[in-house]
Structures are given as C-alpha cells and as structure tokens.
Short mmCIF file of C-alpha atoms and ligand atoms in Angstrom, two decimals:
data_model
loop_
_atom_site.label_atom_id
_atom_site.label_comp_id
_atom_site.label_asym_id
_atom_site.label_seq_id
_atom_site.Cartn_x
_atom_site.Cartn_y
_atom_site.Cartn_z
CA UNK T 1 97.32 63.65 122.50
CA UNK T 2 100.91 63.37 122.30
CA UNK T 3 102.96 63.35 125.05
CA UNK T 4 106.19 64.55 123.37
CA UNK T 5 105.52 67.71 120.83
CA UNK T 6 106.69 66.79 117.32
CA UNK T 7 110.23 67.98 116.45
CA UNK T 8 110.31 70.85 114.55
CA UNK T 9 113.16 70.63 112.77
CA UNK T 10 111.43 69.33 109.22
CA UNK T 11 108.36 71.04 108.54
CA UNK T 12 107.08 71.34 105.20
CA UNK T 13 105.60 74.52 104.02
CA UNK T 14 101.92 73.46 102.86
CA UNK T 15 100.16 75.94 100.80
CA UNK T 16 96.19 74.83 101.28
CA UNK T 17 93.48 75.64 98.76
CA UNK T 18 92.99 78.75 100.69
CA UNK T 19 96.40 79.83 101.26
CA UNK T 20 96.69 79.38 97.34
CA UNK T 21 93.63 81.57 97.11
CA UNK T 22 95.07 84.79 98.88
CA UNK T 23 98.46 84.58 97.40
CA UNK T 24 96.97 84.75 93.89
CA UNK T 25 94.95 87.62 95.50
CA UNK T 26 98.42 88.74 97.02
CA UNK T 27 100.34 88.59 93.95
CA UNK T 28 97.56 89.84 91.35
CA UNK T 29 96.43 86.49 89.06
CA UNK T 30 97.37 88.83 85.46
CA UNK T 31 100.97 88.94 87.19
CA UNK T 32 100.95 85.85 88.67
CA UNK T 33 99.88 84.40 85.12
CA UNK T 34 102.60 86.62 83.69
CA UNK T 35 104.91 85.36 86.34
CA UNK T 36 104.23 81.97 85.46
CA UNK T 37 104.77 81.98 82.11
CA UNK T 38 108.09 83.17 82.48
CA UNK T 39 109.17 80.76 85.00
CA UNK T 40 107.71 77.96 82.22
CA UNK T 41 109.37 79.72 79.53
CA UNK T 42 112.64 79.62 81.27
CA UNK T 43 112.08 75.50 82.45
CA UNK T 44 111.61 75.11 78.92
CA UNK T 45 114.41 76.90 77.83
CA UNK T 46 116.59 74.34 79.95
CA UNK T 47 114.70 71.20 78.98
CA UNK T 48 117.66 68.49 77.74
CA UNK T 49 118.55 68.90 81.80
CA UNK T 50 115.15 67.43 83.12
CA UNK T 51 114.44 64.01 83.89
CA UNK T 52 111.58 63.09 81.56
CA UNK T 53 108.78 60.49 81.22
CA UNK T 54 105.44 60.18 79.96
CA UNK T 55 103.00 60.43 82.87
CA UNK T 56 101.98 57.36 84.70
CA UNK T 57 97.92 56.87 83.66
CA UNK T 58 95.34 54.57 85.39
CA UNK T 59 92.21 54.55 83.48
CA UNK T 60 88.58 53.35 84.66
CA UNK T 61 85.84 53.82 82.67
CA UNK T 62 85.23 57.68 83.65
CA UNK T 63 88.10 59.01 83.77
CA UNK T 64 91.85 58.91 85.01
CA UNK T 65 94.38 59.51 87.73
CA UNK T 66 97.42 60.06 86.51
CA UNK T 67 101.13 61.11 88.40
CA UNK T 68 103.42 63.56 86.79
CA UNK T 69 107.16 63.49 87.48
CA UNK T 70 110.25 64.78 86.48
CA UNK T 71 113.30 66.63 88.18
CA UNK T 72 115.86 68.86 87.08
CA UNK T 73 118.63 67.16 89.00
CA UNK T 74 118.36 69.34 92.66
CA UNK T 75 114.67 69.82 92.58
CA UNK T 76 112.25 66.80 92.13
CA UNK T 77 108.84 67.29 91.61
CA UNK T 78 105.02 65.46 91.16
CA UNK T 79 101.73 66.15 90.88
CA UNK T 80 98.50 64.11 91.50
CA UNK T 81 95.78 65.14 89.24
CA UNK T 82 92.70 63.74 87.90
CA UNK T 83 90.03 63.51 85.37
CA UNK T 84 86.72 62.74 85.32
CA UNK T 85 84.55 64.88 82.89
CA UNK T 86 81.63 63.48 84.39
CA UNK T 87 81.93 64.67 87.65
CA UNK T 88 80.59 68.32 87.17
CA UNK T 89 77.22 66.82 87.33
CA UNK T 90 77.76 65.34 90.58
CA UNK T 91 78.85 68.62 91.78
CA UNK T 92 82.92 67.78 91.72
CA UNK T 93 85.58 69.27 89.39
CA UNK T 94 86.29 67.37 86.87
CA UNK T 95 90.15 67.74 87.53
CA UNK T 96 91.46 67.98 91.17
CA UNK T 97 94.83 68.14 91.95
CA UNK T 98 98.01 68.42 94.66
CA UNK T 99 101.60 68.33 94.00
CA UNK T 100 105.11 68.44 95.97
CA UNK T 101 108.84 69.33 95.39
CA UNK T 102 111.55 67.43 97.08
CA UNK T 103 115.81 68.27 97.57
CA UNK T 104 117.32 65.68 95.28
CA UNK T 105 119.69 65.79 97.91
CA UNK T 106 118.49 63.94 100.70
CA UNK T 107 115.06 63.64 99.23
CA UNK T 108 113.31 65.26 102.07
CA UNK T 109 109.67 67.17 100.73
CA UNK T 110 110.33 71.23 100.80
CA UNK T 111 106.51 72.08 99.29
CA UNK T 112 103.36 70.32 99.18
CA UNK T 113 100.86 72.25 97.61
CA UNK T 114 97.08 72.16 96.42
CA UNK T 115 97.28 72.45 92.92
CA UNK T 116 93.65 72.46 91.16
CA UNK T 117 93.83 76.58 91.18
CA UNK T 118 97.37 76.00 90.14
CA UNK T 119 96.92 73.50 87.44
CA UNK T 120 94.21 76.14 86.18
CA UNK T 121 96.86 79.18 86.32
CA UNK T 122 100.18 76.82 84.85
CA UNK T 123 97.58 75.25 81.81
CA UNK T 124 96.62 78.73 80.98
CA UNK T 125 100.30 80.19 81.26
CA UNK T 126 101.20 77.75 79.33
CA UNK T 127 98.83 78.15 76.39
CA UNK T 128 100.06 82.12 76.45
CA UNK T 129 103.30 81.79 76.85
CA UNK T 130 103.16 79.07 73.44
CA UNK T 131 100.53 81.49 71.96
CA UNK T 132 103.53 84.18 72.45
CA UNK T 133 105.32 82.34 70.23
CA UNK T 134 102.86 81.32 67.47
CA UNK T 135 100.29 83.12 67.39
CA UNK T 136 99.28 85.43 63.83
CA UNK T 137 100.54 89.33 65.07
CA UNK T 138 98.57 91.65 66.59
CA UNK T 139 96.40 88.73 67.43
CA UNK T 140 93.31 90.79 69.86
CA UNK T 141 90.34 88.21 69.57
CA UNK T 142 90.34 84.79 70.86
CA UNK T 143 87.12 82.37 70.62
CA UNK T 144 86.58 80.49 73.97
CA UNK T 145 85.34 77.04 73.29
CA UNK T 146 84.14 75.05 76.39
CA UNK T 147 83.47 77.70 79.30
CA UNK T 148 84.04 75.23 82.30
CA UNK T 149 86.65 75.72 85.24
CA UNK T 150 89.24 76.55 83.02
CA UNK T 151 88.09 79.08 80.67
CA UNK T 152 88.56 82.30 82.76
CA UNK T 153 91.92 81.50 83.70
CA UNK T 154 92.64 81.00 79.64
CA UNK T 155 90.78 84.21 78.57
CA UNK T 156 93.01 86.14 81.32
CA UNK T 157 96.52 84.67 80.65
CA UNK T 158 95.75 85.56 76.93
CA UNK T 159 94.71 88.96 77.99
CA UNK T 160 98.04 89.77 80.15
CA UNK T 161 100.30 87.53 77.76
CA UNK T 162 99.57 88.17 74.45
CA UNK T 163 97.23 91.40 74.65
CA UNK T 164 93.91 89.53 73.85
CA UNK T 165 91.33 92.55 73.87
CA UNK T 166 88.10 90.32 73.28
CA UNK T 167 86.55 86.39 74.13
CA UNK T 168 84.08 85.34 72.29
CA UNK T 169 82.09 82.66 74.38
CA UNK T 170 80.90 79.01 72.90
CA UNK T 171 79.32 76.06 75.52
CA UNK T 172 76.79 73.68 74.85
CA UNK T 173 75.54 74.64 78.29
CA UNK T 174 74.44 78.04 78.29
CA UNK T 175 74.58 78.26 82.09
CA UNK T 176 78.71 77.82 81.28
CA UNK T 177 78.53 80.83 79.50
CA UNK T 178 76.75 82.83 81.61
CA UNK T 179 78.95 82.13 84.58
CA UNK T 180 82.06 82.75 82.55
CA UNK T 181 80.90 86.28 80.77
CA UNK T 182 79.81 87.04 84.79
CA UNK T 183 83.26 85.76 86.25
CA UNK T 184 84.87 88.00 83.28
CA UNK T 185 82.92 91.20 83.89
CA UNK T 186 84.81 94.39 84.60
CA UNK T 187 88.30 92.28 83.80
CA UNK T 188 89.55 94.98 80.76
CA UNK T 189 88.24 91.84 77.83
CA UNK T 190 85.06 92.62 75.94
CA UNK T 191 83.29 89.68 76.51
CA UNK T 192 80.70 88.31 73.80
CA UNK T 193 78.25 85.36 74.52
CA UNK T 194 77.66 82.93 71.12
CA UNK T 195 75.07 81.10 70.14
CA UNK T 196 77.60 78.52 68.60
CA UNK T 197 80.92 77.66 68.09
CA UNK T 198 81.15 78.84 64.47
CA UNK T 199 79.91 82.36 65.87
CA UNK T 200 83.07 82.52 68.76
CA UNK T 201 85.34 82.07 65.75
CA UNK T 202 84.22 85.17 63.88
CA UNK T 203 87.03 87.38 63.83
CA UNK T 204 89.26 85.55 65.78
CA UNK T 205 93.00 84.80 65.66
CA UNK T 206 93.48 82.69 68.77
CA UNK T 207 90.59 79.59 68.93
CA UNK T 208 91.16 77.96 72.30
CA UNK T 209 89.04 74.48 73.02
CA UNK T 210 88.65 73.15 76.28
CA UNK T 211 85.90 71.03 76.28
CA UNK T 212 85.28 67.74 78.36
CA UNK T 213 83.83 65.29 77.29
CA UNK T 214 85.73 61.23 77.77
CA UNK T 215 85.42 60.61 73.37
CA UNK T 216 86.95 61.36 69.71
CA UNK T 217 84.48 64.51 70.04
CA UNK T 218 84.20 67.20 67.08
CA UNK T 219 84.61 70.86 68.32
CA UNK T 220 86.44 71.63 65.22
CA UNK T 221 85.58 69.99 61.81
CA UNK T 222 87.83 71.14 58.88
CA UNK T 223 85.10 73.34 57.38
CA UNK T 224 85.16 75.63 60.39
CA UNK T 225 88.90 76.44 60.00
CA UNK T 226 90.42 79.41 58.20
CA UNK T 227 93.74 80.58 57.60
CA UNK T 228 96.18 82.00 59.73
CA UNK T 229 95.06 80.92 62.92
CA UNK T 230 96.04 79.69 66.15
CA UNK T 231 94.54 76.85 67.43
CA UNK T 232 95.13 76.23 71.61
CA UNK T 233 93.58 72.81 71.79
CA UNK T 234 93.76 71.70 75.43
CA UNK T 235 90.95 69.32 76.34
CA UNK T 236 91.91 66.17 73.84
CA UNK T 237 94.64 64.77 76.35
CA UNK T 238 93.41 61.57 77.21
CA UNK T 239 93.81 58.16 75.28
CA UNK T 240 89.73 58.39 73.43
CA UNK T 241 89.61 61.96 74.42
CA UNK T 242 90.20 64.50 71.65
CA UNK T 243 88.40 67.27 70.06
CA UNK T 244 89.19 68.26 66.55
CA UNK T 245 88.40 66.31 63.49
CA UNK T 246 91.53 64.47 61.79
CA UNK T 247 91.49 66.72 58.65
CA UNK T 248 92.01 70.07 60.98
CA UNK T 249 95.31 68.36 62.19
CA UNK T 250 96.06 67.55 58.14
CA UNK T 251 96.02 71.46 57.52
CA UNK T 252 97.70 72.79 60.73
CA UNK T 253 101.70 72.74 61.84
CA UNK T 254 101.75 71.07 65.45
CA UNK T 255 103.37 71.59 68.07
CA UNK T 256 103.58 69.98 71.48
CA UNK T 257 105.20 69.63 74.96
CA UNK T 258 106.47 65.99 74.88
CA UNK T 259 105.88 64.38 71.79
CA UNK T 260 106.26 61.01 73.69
CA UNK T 261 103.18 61.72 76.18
CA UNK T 262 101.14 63.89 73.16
CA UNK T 263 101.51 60.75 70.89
CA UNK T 264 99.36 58.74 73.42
CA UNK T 265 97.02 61.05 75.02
CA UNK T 266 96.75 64.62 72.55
CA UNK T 267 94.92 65.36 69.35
CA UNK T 268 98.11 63.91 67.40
CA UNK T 269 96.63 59.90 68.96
CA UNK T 270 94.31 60.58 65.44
CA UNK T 271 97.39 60.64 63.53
CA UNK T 272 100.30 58.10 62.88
CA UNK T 273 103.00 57.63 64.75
CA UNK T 274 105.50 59.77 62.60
CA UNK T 275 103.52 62.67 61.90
CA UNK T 276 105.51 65.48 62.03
CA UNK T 277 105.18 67.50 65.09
CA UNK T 278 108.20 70.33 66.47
CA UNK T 279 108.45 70.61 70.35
CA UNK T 280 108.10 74.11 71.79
CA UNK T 281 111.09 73.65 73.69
CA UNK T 282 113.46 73.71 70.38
CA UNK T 283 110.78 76.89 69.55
CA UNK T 284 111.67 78.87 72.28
CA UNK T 285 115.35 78.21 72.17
CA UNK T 286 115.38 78.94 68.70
CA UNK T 287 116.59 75.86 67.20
CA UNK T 288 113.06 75.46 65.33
CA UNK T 289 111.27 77.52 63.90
CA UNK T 290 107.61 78.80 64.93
CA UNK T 291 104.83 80.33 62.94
CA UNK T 292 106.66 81.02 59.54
CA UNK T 293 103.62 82.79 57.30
CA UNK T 294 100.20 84.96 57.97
CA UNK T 295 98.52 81.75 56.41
CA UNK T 296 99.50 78.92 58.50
CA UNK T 297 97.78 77.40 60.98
CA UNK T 298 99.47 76.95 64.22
CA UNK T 299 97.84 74.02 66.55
CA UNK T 300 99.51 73.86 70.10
CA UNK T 301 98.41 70.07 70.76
CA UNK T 302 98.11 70.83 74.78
CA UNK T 303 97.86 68.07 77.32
CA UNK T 304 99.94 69.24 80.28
CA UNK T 305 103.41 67.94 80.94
CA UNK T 306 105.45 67.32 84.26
CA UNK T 307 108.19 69.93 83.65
CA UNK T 308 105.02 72.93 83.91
CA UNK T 309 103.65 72.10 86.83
CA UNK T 310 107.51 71.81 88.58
CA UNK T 311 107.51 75.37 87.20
CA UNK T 312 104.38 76.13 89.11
CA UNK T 313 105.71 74.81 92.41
CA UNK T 314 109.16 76.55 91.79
CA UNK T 315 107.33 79.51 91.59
CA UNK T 316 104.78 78.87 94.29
CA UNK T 317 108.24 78.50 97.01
CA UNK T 318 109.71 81.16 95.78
CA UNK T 319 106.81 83.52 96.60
CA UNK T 320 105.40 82.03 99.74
CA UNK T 321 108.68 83.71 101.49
CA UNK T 322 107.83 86.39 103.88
CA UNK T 323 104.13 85.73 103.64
CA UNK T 324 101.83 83.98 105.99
CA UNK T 325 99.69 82.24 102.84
CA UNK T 326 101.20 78.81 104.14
CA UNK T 327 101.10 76.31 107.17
CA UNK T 328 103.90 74.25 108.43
CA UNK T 329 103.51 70.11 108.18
CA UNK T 330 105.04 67.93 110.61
CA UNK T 331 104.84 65.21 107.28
CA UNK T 332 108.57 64.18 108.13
CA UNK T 333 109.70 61.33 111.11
CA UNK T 334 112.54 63.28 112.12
CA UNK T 335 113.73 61.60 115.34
CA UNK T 336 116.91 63.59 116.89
CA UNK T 337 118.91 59.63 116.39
CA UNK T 338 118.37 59.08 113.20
CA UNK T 339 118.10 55.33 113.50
CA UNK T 340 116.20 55.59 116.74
CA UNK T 341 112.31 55.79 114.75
CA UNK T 342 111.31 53.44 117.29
CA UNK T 343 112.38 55.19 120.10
CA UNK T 344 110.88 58.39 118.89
CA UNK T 345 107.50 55.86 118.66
CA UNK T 346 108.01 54.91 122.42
CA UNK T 347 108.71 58.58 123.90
CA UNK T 348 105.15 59.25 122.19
CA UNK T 349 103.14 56.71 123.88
CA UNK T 350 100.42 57.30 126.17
CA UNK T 351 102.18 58.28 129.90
P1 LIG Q 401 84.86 71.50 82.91
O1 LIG Q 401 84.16 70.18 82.98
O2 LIG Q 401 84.79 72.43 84.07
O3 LIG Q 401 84.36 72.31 81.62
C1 LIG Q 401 84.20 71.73 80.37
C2 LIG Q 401 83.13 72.49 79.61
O4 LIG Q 401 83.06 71.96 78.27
C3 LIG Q 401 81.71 72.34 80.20
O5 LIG Q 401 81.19 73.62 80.50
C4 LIG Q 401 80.92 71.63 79.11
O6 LIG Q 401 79.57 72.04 79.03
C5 LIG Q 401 81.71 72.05 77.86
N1 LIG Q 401 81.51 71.20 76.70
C6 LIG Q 401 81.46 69.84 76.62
N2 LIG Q 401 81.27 69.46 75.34
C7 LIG Q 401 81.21 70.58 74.59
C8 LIG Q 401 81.01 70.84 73.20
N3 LIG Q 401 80.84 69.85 72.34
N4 LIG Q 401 81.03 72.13 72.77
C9 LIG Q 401 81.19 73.17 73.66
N5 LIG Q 401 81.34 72.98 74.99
C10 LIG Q 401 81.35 71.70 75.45
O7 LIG Q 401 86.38 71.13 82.58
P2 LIG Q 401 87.69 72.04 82.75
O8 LIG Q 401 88.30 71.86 84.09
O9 LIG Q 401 87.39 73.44 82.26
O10 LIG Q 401 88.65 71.32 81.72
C11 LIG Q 401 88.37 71.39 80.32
C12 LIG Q 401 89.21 70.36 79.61
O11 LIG Q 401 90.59 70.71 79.70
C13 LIG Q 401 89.10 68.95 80.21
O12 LIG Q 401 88.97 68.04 79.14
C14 LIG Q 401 90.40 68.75 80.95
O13 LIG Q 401 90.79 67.39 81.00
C15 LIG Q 401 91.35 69.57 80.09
N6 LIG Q 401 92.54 70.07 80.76
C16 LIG Q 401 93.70 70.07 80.05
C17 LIG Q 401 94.85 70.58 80.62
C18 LIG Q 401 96.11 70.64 79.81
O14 LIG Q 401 97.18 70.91 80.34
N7 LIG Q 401 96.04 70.44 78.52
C19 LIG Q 401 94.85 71.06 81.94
C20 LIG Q 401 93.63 71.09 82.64
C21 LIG Q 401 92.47 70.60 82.02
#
C-alpha cells in the first residue's frame, strides 16, 4: 500500500481489450471500419511527412515479434504485435498486439491501447480503403480465403467500403468456415460456404487470402487466376511466409504500403529486387495511376505498415472523448520537483 496516492497529474488514457470491445459496439464496427479507412486514407495522403522505417523483426523458429514505428512529427506512435501461426492450436491467437502514441513534444505517452481487435479493424480498413481504389467496378463478390480471426473483419470492411454484397468462404479447416458463415449471419452479405478455394473464386471480383501458415505456401497458383481481378493478399508478410505462386505476381500490377518493408517480408520477397511495384500512397494522391483496364489484375501485396496502425490510435483518442470505454494509468513518474524522483521514492515508503 502506498502511503502517498500517486499524482495525478499524468495519467494515460488506457483503452483495455474490453474497453476496445464496447467502443466498437459504441461506434458501430461498419462505421468504425468506414471511419478508419478514412483516417488511413488521409495518413496516406500526407505520407512524405512521416518518419519511416521498415519494422524491427525478431524471428524464432515459429514465428515473430516485431515493433512498428513511425511519427508524423507531433504524434509518435508503436505497436507491439506478433506472429505465430502455430499458436491457434494451442488455443492463442496467432497475432496479439498493443500499441501507444506519445507528444513529440516532451515525449510523454497520451494512449496506450490493446490493439489485437484493432489490428483486425485497421488490416481490414486498409484492404477496403486500397480495394476502393483498385478494385474492377461494381465489384459485389469477394472470395474469402483463410477464415481465421481476421476474415470477418475483411468480409465487413469490404461490405461497408466497397459495397461487397456476397463472401464466398474457402479454409482447409471446415470448422473455420463454419464459425465465420455463423459470425457473418444476419450481417446484410450472402454468405456461401466452399468446398475449395477454386469454388470461393467463382464469380468473384475481389479474392482476399489470409491464410497462416510460417512457408512459400500456394493459395493461388497461376491457373486459378482470371482477368480483371483484385487480389487482397494479406497473409504472405513474413520473410518464408507468402501465399501465391511466383507466376500470379508475373501477371498482376502490384501495389504496396512500403516497398522497403514489402521487399523483405510480402509476396514481392519471390521476386527481384527491382520488380516494379507503385505505392498506394502516390495512388491515392494521384500522382500514379491505379487500376487502368477491366483486364488487369490488381494485387495489393498487404503486410501492415507503421503509418496504419498510428491511424488506428489517432482515431482510437479521438473517439474515446466523452466516453467512459477507457481507464486512467498512473504509467508516468511525475514527481511535483522534477529532479526530486528520489524523493518522490522516499515519501512512498512504508510509514
Ligand atoms: P488465423 O490463424 O486465425 O487464421 C488463418 C486461417 O488460415 C486458419 O483458419 C487456417 O485453417 C487457414 N489456412 C491455413 N492454410 C490454409 C490454406 N492452404 N488454404 C486455406 N486456408 C488455410 O490467422 P489470422 O489472425 O486470421 O491471420 C491470417 C494471416 O494474416 C496471418 O498470416 C497473419 O500473419 C496475417 N496478417 C496480416 C496483416 C497485414 O496487415 N497484412 C495483419 C494481420 C494479420
């Protein structure tokens, strides 16, 4: 027990797992994926200001922790997050994650959030708000490859984004599917269970993979690819971890986040070193262009950069305002003298 009460002076909001929970509940998650987008779209649109760097990996043998960074020169921002496809048998996600914004400033922390539900919402705002931009028109029927934690969040930002009608279902594990077409029930998408992942791409314009799986895997082999689609590949984004077969990347126009981090750790690792790939950034601010015929494939290379999850946390403290969906930290030594820490130490010792 303390014997002097913290200070209250620098308390950082903390928005828990279940605080995250009832805002999304709050806010509506179709709006708040909507919402999302927009405040990625806009990040984007600003890119040359942010600090940028390819995120710092460390690798074991099943999977990786990683740190994101970046700052936009008043606002810096990081995220823990790992992966570890793996762990879903052991009854853990395979990607867990927390994150926390900071006043360049004086560098004190003004949000620490959870940010596994959050990574889940900014990944699939992401793919929508880049699927906005490339995908074929009138675009209504999206094949959902991989049905793990992800795959409702993708089928809904689709949905509210870019008017996706229908999902058409693909795992390996049938017990994936099922939960997924149950989560999905009653949502406004028609929802259709396959038997494989040729049969999710049947009439499809968006084909989304998110798979797991720590290898060069084959979701997509050339043969299964027609024309005029858009492909959302976000689980390749690990060194080894990738999901469609070299000649699918061959026949597609790709684009990426930061061609500096895809290079290592997206599809484009199959590829060499100068392929050419156009960011989305220079897409959405017009300088380059996006899809450019009916018959062109479209692959957004997704592996999840810095700059969208700093979007996610802007937008988290920006609606946590006048609600109570968030605690107060005493994370911050604040001692009234600021040189006197050890004083502040001493006045809190046992009486
Ligand atoms: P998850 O483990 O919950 O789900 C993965 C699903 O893929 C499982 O249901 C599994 O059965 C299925 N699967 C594995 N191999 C398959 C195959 N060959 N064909 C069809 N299905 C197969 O994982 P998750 O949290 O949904 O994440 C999915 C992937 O997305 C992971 O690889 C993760 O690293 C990645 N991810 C990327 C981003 C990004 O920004 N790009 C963000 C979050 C997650």
């Amino acid at each position: 027990m303390l014997a002097v009460p913290p200070s209250d002076k620098a308390l950082v909001p903390f928005v828990s797992v279940e605080n995250m929970m009832r805002l999304v509940h709050h806010i509506g998650i179709e709006r708040m994926l909507a919402g999302l987008a927009d405040y990625i779209e806009e990040d984007f649109r600003r890119w040359e200001l942010f600090d940028k760097v390819p995120r710092v990996a460390s690798h074991s043998a099943e999977g990786v922790i990683e740190l994101m960074p970046t700052s936009d020169g008043e606002v810096y921002g990081f995220k823990y997050v790992n992966g570890h496809p793996k762990n879903t048998r052991e009854g853990l996600q395979t990607v867990t994650a927390f994150g926390l914004l900071a006043d360049v400033g004086n560098g004190y922390p003004v949000l620490l959030s959870e940010m596994t539900v959050l990574t889940a919402l900014r990944t699939a705002a992401t793919s929508a708000m880049v699927a906005r931009h490339l995908a074929p028109r009138g675009a209504d029927t999206m094949a959902m490859i991989g049905n793990g934690a992800q795959a409702e969040f993708q089928s809904l930002a689709m949905k509210s984004i870019c008017g996706v009608e229908a999902v058409r279902l693909w795992d390996i594990d049938p017990a994936a599917t099922q939960k997924t077409a149950r989560n999905l029930a009653g949502m406004g998408l028609e929802v259709v269970k396959c038997a494989s992942a040729e049969e999710s791409m049947e009439g499809a314009q968006i084909i989304t993979t998110c798979t797991a799986d720590k290898q060069y895997a084959t979701i997509l082999s050339d043969n299964m690819v027609g024309a005029g689609v858009h492909i959302n590949a976000i689980g390749g984004d690990c060194p080894g971890k990738t999901e469609l077969a070299p000649g699918v990347l061959h026949r597609s126009d790709i684009f990426v986040e930061y061609p500096e981090q895809t290079r290592i750790e997206g599809e484009i690792q199959q590829l060499s070193p100068d392929h050419p790939v156009t960011q989305m950034w220079e897409v959405i601010n017009g300088t380059k262009q996006g899809r450019t015929s009916a018959g062109q494939i479209t692959l957004f290379d997704s592996v999840g950069f810095a700059i969208e999850d700093f979007s996610a946390l802007r937008y988290i403290r920006e609606h946590i305002g006048g609600t109570d969906h968030y605690q107060e930290l005493d994370l911050l030594a604040d001692p009234d003298d600021p040189r006197d820490l050890f004083g502040m130490l001493q006045r809190a010792g046992p009486d």
